[in-house]
XYZ file of C-alpha atoms in Angstrom:
553
model
C 0.547 -25.154 70.307
C -1.030 -22.935 67.617
C -2.573 -19.742 68.880
C -6.267 -19.137 67.998
C -6.916 -16.487 65.375
C -8.200 -13.279 66.858
C -11.613 -11.940 65.885
C -9.943 -8.696 64.754
C -7.663 -10.579 62.352
C -10.575 -12.535 60.907
C -12.526 -9.340 60.313
C -9.539 -7.848 58.490
C -9.301 -10.924 56.254
C -13.022 -10.831 55.443
C -12.871 -7.094 54.729
C -9.865 -7.563 52.408
C -11.625 -10.402 50.585
C -14.751 -8.271 50.060
C -12.629 -5.439 48.656
C -10.734 -7.842 46.389
C -13.971 -9.365 45.060
C -15.347 -5.884 44.377
C -12.179 -4.828 42.564
C -12.118 -7.964 40.425
C -15.803 -7.573 39.634
C -15.393 -3.968 38.516
C -12.326 -4.866 36.451
C -14.188 -7.526 34.517
C -15.414 -6.384 31.097
C -19.140 -5.856 30.968
C -20.594 -8.592 28.839
C -23.451 -7.860 26.496
C -26.308 -10.264 26.099
C -26.652 -11.760 22.646
C -29.104 -9.639 20.632
C -32.560 -11.073 20.100
C -32.403 -10.441 16.358
C -29.704 -13.066 15.870
C -32.440 -15.692 16.159
C -33.740 -14.780 12.698
C -30.436 -13.869 11.008
C -28.865 -16.571 8.811
C -26.163 -16.952 6.237
C -27.757 -16.683 2.778
C -26.371 -20.114 1.907
C -29.109 -21.538 4.160
C -31.904 -19.812 2.232
C -34.102 -21.568 -0.347
C -33.322 -21.052 -4.007
C -36.686 -19.296 -4.389
C -39.118 -17.855 -1.877
C -41.882 -15.234 -1.656
C -42.242 -12.207 0.602
C -44.399 -9.116 1.005
C -41.375 -6.825 1.181
C -37.780 -7.380 0.104
C -35.320 -4.868 1.553
C -31.908 -4.648 -0.100
C -29.447 -3.506 2.550
C -29.587 -4.137 6.291
C -28.088 -0.757 7.078
C -28.880 2.468 8.897
C -32.331 2.909 7.313
C -33.013 -0.668 6.200
C -33.075 -2.246 9.676
C -35.684 0.061 11.265
C -37.730 -0.154 8.055
C -37.679 -3.960 8.186
C -38.562 -4.086 11.881
C -41.532 -1.784 11.309
C -42.933 -3.585 8.256
C -42.531 -6.997 9.893
C -45.190 -6.133 12.448
C -47.792 -6.703 9.721
C -46.081 -8.356 6.747
C -43.516 -10.993 5.766
C -40.167 -9.282 5.217
C -36.817 -10.356 3.792
C -33.655 -8.317 4.434
C -30.637 -9.031 2.231
C -27.336 -7.710 3.591
C -24.141 -8.109 1.554
C -21.924 -8.095 4.667
C -21.815 -10.224 7.776
C -22.806 -9.816 11.412
C -21.013 -7.109 13.377
C -21.967 -8.304 16.848
C -18.985 -9.848 18.614
C -16.378 -8.036 16.497
C -14.318 -6.082 19.084
C -13.171 -3.433 16.615
C -16.711 -2.684 15.478
C -18.263 -2.760 18.922
C -15.880 -0.336 20.680
C -14.748 3.256 20.275
C -11.143 2.102 20.389
C -11.644 0.062 17.223
C -13.009 2.937 15.119
C -9.797 3.778 13.256
C -8.697 0.149 12.975
C -12.018 -0.743 11.321
C -11.476 1.933 8.675
C -7.872 0.893 8.078
C -8.159 -2.907 7.999
C -10.066 -3.271 4.739
C -10.132 -5.664 1.821
C -11.945 -5.849 -1.491
C -14.820 -8.178 -0.682
C -15.171 -9.040 3.013
C -14.185 -6.323 5.504
C -16.991 -4.509 7.409
C -15.769 -1.226 5.915
C -15.422 -1.127 2.145
C -12.905 1.500 1.129
C -13.248 3.651 -1.968
C -11.547 6.793 -3.259
C -13.224 9.606 -5.141
C -11.807 10.846 -8.419
C -10.482 13.862 -6.485
C -8.313 11.455 -4.501
C -10.265 11.673 -1.243
C -10.383 8.267 0.520
C -13.700 7.204 2.025
C -15.560 4.110 3.233
C -19.023 2.535 3.187
C -20.524 0.013 5.571
C -20.577 -3.641 4.534
C -22.047 -5.274 7.628
C -25.434 -5.715 9.270
C -26.140 -2.251 10.643
C -24.427 -0.596 7.669
C -22.505 2.598 8.308
C -24.066 2.881 11.782
C -21.706 -0.002 12.672
C -18.534 1.789 11.517
C -19.219 5.474 12.249
C -18.273 7.755 15.162
C -21.612 7.198 16.894
C -22.794 10.828 17.121
C -26.570 11.287 17.198
C -28.310 14.584 16.460
C -31.669 15.296 14.860
C -32.012 17.207 11.590
C -32.405 20.971 11.393
C -35.643 22.657 10.321
C -34.018 23.753 7.048
C -33.709 20.097 6.063
C -37.408 19.409 6.589
C -38.398 22.512 4.593
C -36.042 21.873 1.673
C -35.725 18.111 1.182
C -38.644 17.862 -1.260
C -40.714 15.661 1.067
C -43.971 16.680 2.728
C -43.067 15.546 6.220
C -45.568 14.735 8.944
C -43.501 16.278 11.738
C -45.499 14.593 14.467
C -44.686 11.200 12.949
C -41.082 12.343 12.475
C -40.716 13.131 16.182
C -42.299 9.879 17.340
C -40.013 7.984 14.962
C -36.939 9.734 16.377
C -38.116 8.896 19.904
C -38.549 5.227 18.942
C -34.884 5.151 17.859
C -33.620 7.040 20.890
C -35.295 4.702 23.352
C -33.402 1.755 21.915
C -29.907 2.780 20.818
C -29.024 6.325 21.947
C -27.278 7.391 25.159
C -25.992 10.493 26.903
C -22.198 10.517 26.647
C -19.935 11.262 29.582
C -17.497 14.018 28.606
C -13.893 13.624 29.575
C -10.919 15.916 29.064
C -10.706 16.622 25.322
C -14.427 16.893 24.659
C -14.928 19.099 27.746
C -12.059 21.393 26.762
C -13.362 21.731 23.193
C -16.834 22.568 24.499
C -15.353 25.352 26.639
C -13.178 26.541 23.757
C -16.167 26.766 21.420
C -18.010 28.940 23.923
C -14.932 31.157 24.325
C -14.779 31.457 20.533
C -18.324 32.811 20.487
C -20.267 29.714 19.411
C -23.066 30.568 21.805
C -25.264 29.843 23.645
C -24.423 26.736 25.640
C -27.312 24.357 24.929
C -26.211 21.544 27.239
C -27.249 18.015 26.298
C -29.865 17.803 23.567
C -30.766 15.733 20.521
C -32.131 18.836 18.783
C -30.267 20.925 16.219
C -29.699 24.339 17.843
C -27.301 27.172 17.030
C -24.624 27.251 19.717
C -22.577 24.580 21.472
C -24.173 21.337 22.597
C -23.545 17.797 23.737
C -25.316 15.373 21.410
C -26.376 11.778 21.812
C -24.152 8.773 21.224
C -24.787 5.220 20.072
C -22.026 4.100 22.462
C -23.386 3.239 25.901
C -21.785 3.968 29.290
C -19.614 0.855 28.960
C -18.269 2.011 25.569
C -20.244 -0.606 23.630
C -21.593 0.368 20.226
C -25.263 0.036 19.376
C -26.280 0.056 15.720
C -29.403 0.102 13.593
C -29.201 -3.704 13.654
C -30.316 -3.532 17.292
C -33.602 -2.076 16.042
C -34.311 -5.461 14.447
C -35.092 -6.631 17.982
C -38.379 -4.726 17.571
C -39.304 -6.981 14.636
C -41.907 -9.710 14.759
C -39.659 -12.803 14.590
C -42.190 -14.985 12.765
C -42.473 -12.400 9.966
C -38.873 -11.612 9.172
C -35.773 -13.273 7.741
C -32.404 -11.571 7.481
C -29.838 -13.020 5.101
C -26.205 -12.002 5.500
C -23.470 -12.434 2.898
C -26.239 -11.967 0.313
C -25.095 -9.886 -2.643
C -28.050 -8.651 -4.686
C -27.128 -8.667 -8.383
C -30.191 -6.889 -9.739
C -33.837 -6.075 -9.227
C -36.161 -8.117 -11.449
C -38.457 -5.861 -13.468
C -41.350 -6.892 -15.691
C -44.316 -5.395 -17.479
C -47.647 -6.389 -15.959
C -49.541 -5.651 -19.156
C -49.197 -6.064 -22.926
C -49.810 -2.318 -23.216
C -46.446 -0.733 -24.134
C -47.386 2.425 -22.211
C -47.924 0.504 -18.983
C -45.462 0.949 -16.139
C -43.033 -1.824 -15.365
C -43.067 -3.363 -11.893
C -40.478 -4.809 -9.546
C -41.296 -8.484 -9.056
C -38.271 -9.680 -7.081
C -34.485 -9.794 -6.888
C -31.616 -12.074 -7.811
C -28.915 -12.471 -5.180
C -25.789 -14.535 -4.793
C -24.691 -16.225 -1.580
C -21.215 -16.660 -0.136
C -20.410 -19.750 -2.211
C -21.631 -18.196 -5.464
C -25.067 -19.816 -5.786
C -27.887 -17.699 -7.165
C -31.207 -17.293 -5.348
C -34.488 -15.648 -6.348
C -36.630 -13.744 -3.851
C -40.007 -12.746 -5.265
C -42.688 -10.343 -4.034
C -46.267 -11.344 -3.398
C -49.276 -9.387 -4.669
C -49.209 -5.775 -3.421
C -45.631 -6.300 -2.242
C -42.570 -4.162 -3.006
C -38.831 -4.227 -3.416
C -37.099 -1.510 -1.389
C -33.545 -0.341 -1.983
C -31.760 0.654 1.241
C -28.224 0.131 -0.016
C -27.034 3.697 0.583
C -25.850 6.591 -1.543
C -23.299 4.421 -3.346
C -25.152 1.108 -3.500
C -28.690 2.170 -4.432
C -27.872 4.150 -7.606
C -25.372 1.454 -8.590
C -28.003 -1.260 -8.254
C -30.607 0.755 -10.161
C -28.176 1.109 -13.063
C -27.324 -2.593 -13.019
C -31.072 -3.362 -13.055
C -31.627 -1.291 -16.198
C -32.998 1.890 -14.606
C -31.028 4.965 -15.579
C -29.948 7.048 -18.596
C -30.734 5.066 -21.751
C -27.532 5.885 -23.712
C -25.346 5.109 -20.707
C -27.006 1.770 -20.005
C -26.760 0.837 -23.685
C -23.036 1.637 -23.613
C -22.651 -0.978 -20.860
C -24.831 -3.477 -22.677
C -27.452 -3.385 -19.913
C -31.044 -3.844 -21.184
C -32.989 -0.645 -20.520
C -36.046 -1.195 -18.353
C -36.749 2.454 -17.558
C -35.081 5.630 -18.826
C -34.312 7.820 -15.795
C -31.576 10.314 -16.674
C -30.734 11.440 -13.123
C -29.802 8.106 -11.561
C -26.306 8.600 -10.148
C -26.512 12.376 -10.516
C -26.850 14.988 -7.745
C -24.382 13.125 -5.549
C -23.036 15.156 -2.623
C -20.371 14.855 0.053
C -19.889 17.316 2.902
C -16.204 18.264 2.951
C -14.303 17.996 6.227
C -11.369 20.238 7.097
C -9.482 20.693 10.308
C -6.301 20.229 12.280
C -4.755 17.541 14.458
C -2.358 18.030 17.346
C -0.281 15.817 19.610
C -1.153 16.801 23.195
C 1.537 16.958 25.897
C -0.266 14.261 27.902
C -2.127 11.046 27.087
C -5.824 11.381 26.290
C -8.662 8.918 26.295
C -10.324 7.672 23.138
C -13.240 9.959 22.357
C -15.325 10.140 19.232
C -17.697 12.983 18.453
C -19.748 14.074 21.479
C -19.749 17.881 21.285
C -20.665 20.083 18.339
C -20.516 23.817 17.731
C -23.298 24.869 15.361
C -22.522 28.270 13.853
C -24.923 30.660 12.161
C -22.729 30.614 9.047
C -23.486 26.955 8.269
C -20.321 25.410 9.679
C -20.312 22.659 12.304
C -17.265 22.159 14.547
C -16.621 18.743 16.102
C -13.759 16.981 17.873
C -12.227 13.567 18.491
C -9.196 12.098 20.233
C -7.668 8.767 19.333
C -4.736 6.676 20.443
C -3.015 5.756 17.194
C -0.303 3.094 16.925
C 2.812 4.307 15.097
C 5.485 1.835 14.022
C 8.840 2.594 15.636
C 12.131 2.043 13.726
C 13.317 -1.542 13.526
C 16.519 -0.657 15.428
C 15.458 2.021 17.875
C 18.699 3.027 19.623
C 17.171 5.316 22.226
C 13.900 3.434 22.747
C 13.798 0.287 24.806
C 10.246 -1.029 24.429
C 8.874 -4.569 24.345
C 6.899 -3.782 21.217
C 7.657 -2.192 17.869
C 4.495 -0.039 18.146
C 4.252 3.303 19.898
C 0.814 4.495 20.922
C 0.480 8.229 20.296
C -2.548 10.331 21.183
C -3.821 12.603 18.440
C -6.502 15.196 19.141
C -8.512 16.591 16.253
C -10.706 19.621 15.630
C -12.748 19.371 12.436
C -15.311 21.394 10.553
C -18.150 20.215 8.339
C -20.196 22.575 6.194
C -23.967 22.477 5.811
C -25.466 21.414 2.492
C -23.338 21.164 0.447
C -24.273 22.940 -2.789
C -21.451 21.428 -4.856
C -22.651 18.266 -6.535
C -21.030 15.350 -8.264
C -21.973 12.060 -9.855
C -21.568 8.305 -9.837
C -20.899 5.928 -12.715
C -20.236 2.222 -13.019
C -16.729 0.816 -12.902
C -17.947 -2.721 -13.595
C -21.116 -4.753 -13.991
C -19.994 -6.701 -10.908
C -22.077 -5.243 -8.054
C -19.265 -6.006 -5.588
C -16.937 -3.493 -7.278
C -17.253 0.107 -6.119
C -18.603 2.512 -8.712
C -16.590 5.585 -9.679
C -17.608 8.706 -7.765
C -16.750 12.364 -8.082
C -18.018 14.916 -5.560
C -16.595 18.151 -7.034
C -15.748 19.588 -3.621
C -15.978 23.411 -3.455
C -17.128 23.748 -7.054
C -19.853 26.014 -5.663
C -18.236 29.152 -4.145
C -20.752 29.194 -1.274
C -19.279 25.929 0.035
C -15.802 27.424 0.050
C -17.049 30.475 1.970
C -18.585 28.216 4.591
C -15.343 26.261 4.892
C -13.374 29.471 5.400
C -15.811 30.569 8.107
C -15.673 27.211 9.871
C -11.874 27.075 9.684
C -11.671 30.550 11.220
C -13.829 29.297 14.081
C -11.404 26.406 14.598
C -8.614 29.000 14.729
C -10.486 30.950 17.398
C -10.974 27.780 19.437
C -7.235 27.090 19.229
C -6.564 30.626 20.520
C -8.916 30.201 23.479
C -7.537 29.946 27.019
C -9.229 26.567 27.347
C -6.751 24.973 24.927
C -3.573 26.478 26.466
C -3.170 23.264 28.449
C -2.584 21.385 25.173
C 0.432 23.463 24.136
C 4.077 22.513 24.548
C 6.626 24.915 26.045
C 9.803 25.435 23.994
C 13.338 26.269 25.221
C 12.522 29.969 25.305
C 9.327 29.640 27.318
C 6.975 30.038 24.368
C 3.926 27.799 24.226
C 2.716 26.313 20.949
C 0.837 23.348 19.519
C 2.563 20.412 17.865
C 0.611 19.675 14.708
C 0.154 16.443 12.840
C -0.212 17.630 9.264
C -0.518 21.235 8.115
C -1.450 23.927 10.651
C -3.922 26.700 9.901
C -2.627 29.769 8.069
C -1.085 32.261 10.498
C -3.309 35.043 9.173
C -6.897 33.855 9.634
C -8.169 37.031 7.958
C -6.433 36.238 4.649
C -9.241 34.820 2.496
C -6.927 33.549 -0.257
C -4.757 31.585 2.189
C -7.780 30.215 4.017
C -9.402 29.129 0.753
C -6.208 27.374 -0.318
C -6.030 25.632 3.049
C -9.586 24.367 2.561
C -8.793 23.029 -0.907
C -5.504 21.403 0.101
C -6.736 19.711 3.285
C -10.195 18.576 2.171
C -11.243 15.126 3.257
C -14.553 13.445 4.007
C -16.671 13.130 7.118
C -18.444 10.167 5.463
C -21.769 11.987 5.080
C -22.129 11.505 1.324
C -25.709 11.383 0.062
C -27.820 11.731 -3.082
C -27.664 9.866 -6.366
C -31.400 8.995 -6.309
C -32.797 12.295 -5.048
C -36.433 13.150 -4.443
C -38.013 14.777 -7.481
C -35.378 13.398 -9.857
C -35.408 9.626 -9.284
C -38.057 9.083 -6.604
C -41.281 10.891 -5.745
C -42.269 12.368 -2.378
C -43.244 8.909 -1.155
C -39.815 7.532 -2.169
C -41.278 5.506 -5.067
C -39.026 5.173 -8.119
C -40.503 7.276 -10.917
C -42.188 5.197 -13.603
C -41.683 1.858 -11.815
C -44.329 0.157 -9.703
C -43.532 -1.685 -6.466
C -40.033 -0.200 -6.165
C -38.942 2.330 -3.560
C -35.695 3.714 -2.225
C -35.407 4.446 1.487
C -31.923 5.649 2.405
C -29.522 8.583 2.122
C -29.371 8.387 -1.676
C -32.741 10.195 -1.786
C -31.483 13.244 0.140
C -30.459 16.458 -1.584
C -29.111 17.955 1.643
C -27.367 16.536 4.694
C -29.726 16.522 7.707
C -27.996 18.749 10.261
C -24.649 17.968 11.826
C -24.708 14.165 11.407
C -27.114 12.057 9.326
C -27.446 8.745 11.158
C -30.278 9.908 13.452
C -32.373 11.003 10.487
C -31.616 7.920 8.398
C -32.748 5.659 11.236
C -35.818 7.853 11.655
C -36.462 7.643 7.910
C -36.651 3.842 8.021
C -39.161 3.888 10.860
C -41.142 6.811 9.376
C -41.550 5.289 5.899
C -42.358 1.867 7.357
C -45.213 3.341 9.391
C -46.536 5.229 6.360
C -46.431 2.107 4.185
C -48.325 0.084 6.773
C -50.934 2.825 7.049
C -51.308 3.112 3.260
C -51.741 -0.605 2.795
C -54.229 -1.060 5.648
C -56.350 1.882 4.464
C -59.267 1.792 2.011
C -58.444 0.161 -1.323
């Protein structure tokens, strides 16, 4: 006869089941609700061949999305984005996919579009809804006061701060520091990058923890999420919509009269052409970034007359500085293999020095291909995952400037860019200073834990790539190190700068109903990382445009 189960046994079973359910629940990936903005995002193939809008925004990127959301509260808005939708792409939406996104590229379709400067420095630009905010390292920090005093714009700082706050409420989070970021923070303080400013969005000399567009579950949030603030009945977003040119026309028979933007021509995914036209008092707004906006101006006939004529492009407006005053902040640094595995971490901590150098850090698990016949390695896969920890420096400014020119009249083909890194000696001095600070961080006690011990008991780092010069005081060696190891931190800007191509209200000089609202208008990088200020810029300009249009005529 079966014995009855004891009450004690039953309680143990129930307790185990509760624990198991809790463990399974916590192990499940946190699912993210489908964004509200997807309800008004469509493939451009579904759009009419011709339609009319109050505002047409070219580029659904870092600045374009908040601009569109803001304008849609009062007006009918069309956003044309050449890429697709990033939501649901695991590489884009996680920190772990950051490097893979930048490596898995193709000519016409990948979310990151690779290009290489004439100096041979590889870079990338966003080609996805959300723009570069969907492929970057997620760090969020407001601009410094120097930027607001020297960018050529008369900023309303109260409106600036409320615009930043609008962004921060929606897509910015406080990161949780783990080993590498915590150690680098301590090392920066040991190296004299003081004071410790804790967690702050503000730009402050010293060491701080900044904001992140990755939430506590590691999910990325982009400027596309700001489209959820839009008025759905007033906005349409077309993806896979490649704008070929801005349509410009004279509104008067008077030859001295300004030309006006009246619409755009864009091509959908299957190659069909569409026309989007602006209504009375409407505008076309370029938000295609520091590479795309000057390129599109040139293809639309706005630029240096002799250069446009050389390409056979009809000249609509002679503007000699389109594509000029293009800048990229050089990045230099070192990478090490730590003696223990590290978590993925993108930029969370920054050391802001008084010399104009910014020190940041990242750690990534990078797959390396093992030999086809690995005698000593018995692994089920041909890939080895190796942790690489990086310390990098970015300089403020920069002062060195380059230029952009067309490689083709096909808007899908990257233009040719040259940044002329370190052509201004002040940039090289800042690099030397920042690299010395990295050296001091490496010498701090905080980083001893990341050294290997050799057969003789000595402790040293194992570098991936060139180490710093042994003599940090040798200016010639440090300068050569800066030149030889220069790469990009993807903060390129300019090409349509204020005072040269656009006025203080971001209107294109000599052209009615055409503005540029993106990083191409900036003559200086806004603090440590630009995405916060570019998102703010979209919101800020949108509010100003609404106020201007609703005011007295």
